[in-house]
Coordinates of C-alpha atoms in Angstrom, one line a residue:
M770 CA 0.0 0.0 0.0
K771 CA 1.3 3.4 -0.9
E772 CA 2.0 5.9 1.9
A773 CA -0.5 8.7 2.2
V774 CA 0.8 12.2 1.1
V775 CA -0.2 15.3 3.1
V776 CA -0.3 18.5 1.1
R777 CA 0.1 21.8 2.9
P778 CA -0.3 24.7 0.3
R779 CA 1.1 28.1 0.9
D780 CA -1.1 31.2 1.5
D781 CA -1.0 33.7 -1.3
P782 CA 0.0 37.1 0.2
R783 CA -0.9 39.1 -2.9
G784 CA -4.7 38.3 -3.1
V785 CA -6.7 38.7 -6.3
P786 CA -7.6 41.9 -8.1
G787 CA -11.3 42.5 -7.5
G788 CA -11.5 40.1 -4.6
D789 CA -12.7 40.9 -1.1
P790 CA -10.3 39.3 1.5
G791 CA -13.0 39.2 4.1
P792 CA -12.5 38.9 7.9
R793 CA -9.4 37.1 9.1
R794 CA -8.2 36.3 12.6
A795 CA -4.6 37.1 13.6
G796 CA -2.3 34.4 12.4
G797 CA -4.5 33.5 9.5
G798 CA -6.7 31.2 11.6
D799 CA -9.7 31.4 9.2
L800 CA -7.6 30.3 6.3
D801 CA -6.5 27.3 8.4
L802 CA -10.1 26.4 9.1
D803 CA -11.1 26.8 5.4
G804 CA -8.2 24.5 4.5
I805 CA -9.3 21.9 7.0
R806 CA -12.9 22.0 5.7
A807 CA -11.7 21.9 2.1
A808 CA -9.4 19.0 2.8
D809 CA -12.3 17.0 4.3
V810 CA -14.4 17.6 1.1
I811 CA -11.4 16.7 -1.1
A812 CA -10.9 13.5 0.9
R813 CA -14.5 12.5 0.5
G814 CA -14.5 13.3 -3.2
V815 CA -11.6 11.1 -4.1
R816 CA -12.2 8.3 -1.6
G817 CA -12.4 4.9 -3.4
V818 CA -11.9 6.1 -7.0
E819 CA -9.5 4.7 -9.5
P820 CA -6.2 6.7 -9.9
S821 CA -7.1 7.7 -13.4
E822 CA -10.4 9.2 -12.3
V823 CA -8.9 11.4 -9.6
P824 CA -8.2 14.5 -11.9
G825 CA -11.8 14.5 -13.0
R826 CA -13.1 14.1 -9.5
L827 CA -10.9 16.9 -8.2
C828 CA -12.4 19.2 -10.9
E829 CA -15.8 18.4 -9.6
V830 CA -14.7 19.0 -6.0
A831 CA -13.3 22.4 -7.1
V832 CA -16.8 23.4 -8.4
E833 CA -18.3 22.2 -5.1
L834 CA -15.9 24.2 -2.9
L835 CA -15.6 27.5 -4.9
P836 CA -18.0 30.0 -6.5
V837 CA -17.3 28.7 -10.0
T838 CA -19.4 26.8 -12.6
G839 CA -16.7 24.6 -14.1
A840 CA -13.1 23.4 -13.8
S841 CA -10.5 21.7 -16.0
V842 CA -7.0 20.4 -15.7
S843 CA -4.2 20.4 -18.3
L844 CA -0.6 19.4 -18.3
R845 CA 2.2 21.3 -19.9
S846 CA 3.4 19.9 -23.3
E847 CA 5.3 20.9 -26.3
G848 CA 3.0 22.8 -28.7
M849 CA -0.3 22.3 -27.0
P850 CA -1.3 21.7 -23.3
V851 CA -2.7 18.2 -22.7
Q852 CA -6.2 18.4 -21.4
L853 CA -6.8 15.6 -18.9
S854 CA -10.2 16.2 -17.3
A855 CA -13.0 18.6 -16.8
S856 CA -16.1 18.9 -14.6
S857 CA -18.4 19.5 -17.6
E858 CA -18.7 19.8 -21.3
Q859 CA -18.5 23.6 -21.1
A860 CA -15.3 23.4 -19.1
A861 CA -13.8 20.9 -21.5
R862 CA -14.7 23.2 -24.4
L863 CA -13.1 26.2 -22.7
A864 CA -9.9 24.2 -22.2
Q865 CA -10.0 23.2 -25.9
I866 CA -10.5 26.8 -27.0
Q867 CA -7.4 27.9 -25.2
A868 CA -5.4 25.0 -26.6
T869 CA -6.7 25.7 -30.1
L870 CA -5.9 29.4 -29.9
G871 CA -2.6 29.0 -28.0
D872 CA -3.9 31.9 -25.9
G873 CA -5.8 32.5 -22.7
P874 CA -5.2 32.5 -19.0
C875 CA -4.0 28.8 -19.1
Q876 CA -1.4 29.7 -21.6
S877 CA -0.3 32.7 -19.6
V878 CA 0.2 30.6 -16.5
L879 CA 2.4 28.1 -18.4
E880 CA 4.5 31.1 -19.5
E881 CA 4.6 32.9 -16.2
G882 CA 4.4 30.1 -13.7
A883 CA 2.1 32.2 -11.4
P884 CA -1.7 32.4 -11.0
V885 CA -3.5 34.4 -13.7
F886 CA -7.0 35.8 -13.1
A887 CA -9.3 37.1 -15.7
C888 CA -12.0 38.6 -13.5
D889 CA -14.1 40.1 -16.4
L890 CA -13.7 38.9 -19.9
T891 CA -16.4 41.2 -21.2
T892 CA -14.5 44.5 -20.8
G893 CA -11.3 46.3 -19.7
R894 CA -7.9 44.8 -19.4
D895 CA -8.9 41.1 -19.4
A896 CA -10.9 41.4 -22.5
G897 CA -8.0 43.2 -24.2
R898 CA -5.3 40.8 -23.0
W899 CA -6.9 37.8 -24.8
P900 CA -9.4 39.4 -27.2
V901 CA -10.2 36.3 -29.3
F902 CA -10.3 33.9 -26.3
A903 CA -12.4 36.5 -24.4
Q904 CA -14.9 36.7 -27.2
Q905 CA -15.2 32.9 -27.6
A906 CA -15.4 32.4 -23.8
T907 CA -18.2 34.9 -23.4
Q908 CA -20.1 33.3 -26.3
A909 CA -19.8 30.0 -24.4
G910 CA -21.3 31.6 -21.3
V911 CA -18.1 32.2 -19.3
R912 CA -17.3 35.7 -17.9
A913 CA -14.3 35.0 -15.6
V914 CA -11.4 32.5 -15.6
Y915 CA -9.0 31.8 -12.8
A916 CA -5.9 29.7 -13.7
V917 CA -3.7 28.2 -11.0
P918 CA -0.4 26.6 -11.7
L919 CA 0.3 22.9 -10.8
G920 CA 3.8 22.1 -9.6
S921 CA 6.3 24.2 -7.6
D922 CA 7.8 27.7 -7.8
A923 CA 10.6 26.2 -9.9
V924 CA 8.5 24.0 -12.3
C925 CA 5.0 24.5 -13.6
V926 CA 3.7 21.1 -14.9
G927 CA 0.2 22.2 -15.8
T928 CA -2.8 24.3 -14.8
L929 CA -6.1 24.1 -12.9
D930 CA -8.5 26.3 -14.7
L931 CA -11.7 27.6 -13.0
Y932 CA -14.6 29.1 -14.9
R933 CA -17.4 31.3 -13.8
D934 CA -20.5 32.6 -15.5
S935 CA -20.4 36.0 -13.9
P936 CA -17.6 38.6 -13.5
G937 CA -15.7 39.0 -10.2
G938 CA -12.6 37.9 -8.4
L939 CA -11.7 35.3 -5.8
T940 CA -11.2 36.3 -2.1
D941 CA -8.0 35.4 -0.3
R942 CA -9.9 32.6 1.4
Q943 CA -11.2 31.2 -1.9
L944 CA -7.8 31.5 -3.5
H945 CA -6.4 29.5 -0.5
V946 CA -8.9 26.7 -1.2
A947 CA -8.1 26.8 -5.0
R948 CA -4.4 26.5 -4.2
L949 CA -5.2 23.5 -1.9
V950 CA -7.1 21.8 -4.7
A951 CA -4.2 22.5 -7.1
G952 CA -1.7 21.1 -4.6
V953 CA -3.7 17.9 -4.2
M954 CA -4.1 17.7 -8.0
T955 CA -0.3 18.0 -8.5
V956 CA 0.4 15.2 -6.0
A957 CA -2.3 13.0 -7.6
L958 CA -0.9 13.5 -11.1
M959 CA 2.7 12.8 -10.0
A960 CA 1.5 9.7 -8.1
L961 CA -0.3 8.1 -11.1
P962 CA 1.7 5.1 -12.5
R963 CA 3.6 5.6 -15.7
E964 CA 4.0 3.0 -18.4
S965 CA 7.4 2.1 -17.0
E966 CA 6.2 1.4 -13.5
S967 CA 5.2 -2.3 -13.5
E968 CA 1.9 -1.7 -15.4
P969 CA 0.2 -4.8 -16.8
L970 CA 0.9 -5.1 -20.5
D971 CA -2.8 -5.4 -21.4
E972 CA -3.6 -2.0 -19.8
E973 CA -2.9 1.3 -21.5
P974 CA -0.8 3.9 -19.8
W975 CA -2.7 6.4 -17.6
L976 CA -1.7 9.4 -19.7
S977 CA -2.8 7.8 -23.0
G978 CA -6.2 7.0 -21.5
L979 CA -6.7 10.5 -20.1
A980 CA -5.3 12.5 -23.0
A981 CA -6.7 10.7 -26.1
D982 CA -7.6 14.0 -27.7
H983 CA -4.0 15.2 -27.5
D984 CA -2.8 12.0 -29.2
E985 CA -5.3 12.7 -32.1
V986 CA -4.0 16.2 -32.5
Y987 CA -0.4 15.0 -32.8
Q988 CA -1.3 12.2 -35.2
A989 CA -3.0 14.8 -37.4
V990 CA 0.1 17.1 -37.1
G991 CA 2.2 14.3 -38.4
M992 CA -0.1 13.8 -41.4
I993 CA -0.1 17.6 -42.1
M994 CA 3.7 17.5 -42.0
A995 CA 3.7 14.9 -44.7
Q996 CA 1.0 16.7 -46.8
L997 CA 2.8 20.0 -46.7
G998 CA 6.4 19.1 -46.3
V999 CA 6.8 21.3 -43.2
G1000 CA 8.0 20.9 -39.6
A1001 CA 5.8 20.2 -36.6
D1002 CA 5.5 23.8 -35.4
D1003 CA 4.3 24.9 -38.9
A1004 CA 1.9 22.0 -39.1
L1005 CA 0.4 22.7 -35.7
A1006 CA 0.0 26.4 -36.7
R1007 CA -1.9 25.4 -39.8
L1008 CA -4.1 23.1 -37.9
R1009 CA -4.9 25.8 -35.3
G1010 CA -5.5 28.4 -38.0
D1011 CA -7.9 26.0 -39.8
A1012 CA -9.8 25.4 -36.6
F1013 CA -10.1 29.1 -35.9
A1014 CA -11.2 29.9 -39.5
R1015 CA -13.9 27.1 -39.3
G1016 CA -15.0 28.0 -35.8
C1017 CA -14.2 24.7 -34.2
T1018 CA -11.5 23.2 -32.0
A1019 CA -8.1 21.7 -32.9
V1020 CA -9.4 18.3 -31.9
D1021 CA -12.3 18.6 -34.4
V1022 CA -9.9 19.4 -37.2
A1023 CA -7.5 16.6 -36.1
R1024 CA -10.3 14.1 -36.3
D1025 CA -11.2 15.2 -39.8
V1026 CA -7.6 14.9 -40.9
I1027 CA -7.2 11.4 -39.4
A1028 CA -10.5 10.3 -41.1
H1029 CA -9.3 11.8 -44.4
R1030 CA -12.2 14.3 -44.5
R1031 CA -9.8 17.2 -44.5
R1032 CA -6.5 17.5 -46.4
F1033 CA -4.1 20.4 -46.4
E1034 CA -2.7 21.7 -49.6
R1035 CA 0.5 23.7 -50.2

């Protein structure tokens, strides 16, 4: 039996633009109580589930604990982030939109290694920072996105993205809970068995099972490389551009390419 891992996330001293920190006792006692309550909910949410189901269950727990309508988790990867799980179809689509565009709070987190908060995608700085993503997100019914890095200060391995259907920020206490969920998510992802870790030969590796969409994109990229005689970066750019022009996701275009319904010409 594997030894249990206890995660103790740090408090964020900066807070969130637009958030109301609310009352706090000296020494941050309220944050400690919030963390204990959240830890109880997390423990109940993942108790008894298969390891490969933990990321999806933690997305659902995030929605239960925080004032958000959806959550998704993605891993850092060359070219496009690998979407692992989401709490709903809407959350999955928002993650795919960011991956297709190569833009959005999730992408900014991967570049900066720090939390990124879009508190109002309908106007102001947030709408101007990611104009195309903001337009598509609001069309999908999302008004605010909070992206929290997975990993450590030195290495960002992915993001936990939280979506809300109304503008606004997170309070310090809510951010504390979001960091706790992200910390548990990181530990869960790192603890999942890899292909090289005594896995039965008749079972597919956990990442292949969770990230089938990502595999389809890169299979399509290989086919586009052959069709156009270009490198992987240019092929991925063409796939993304085609998805944007057609108003669909990179995964949709990839499936058309694999099924020979879509061919790229020089």
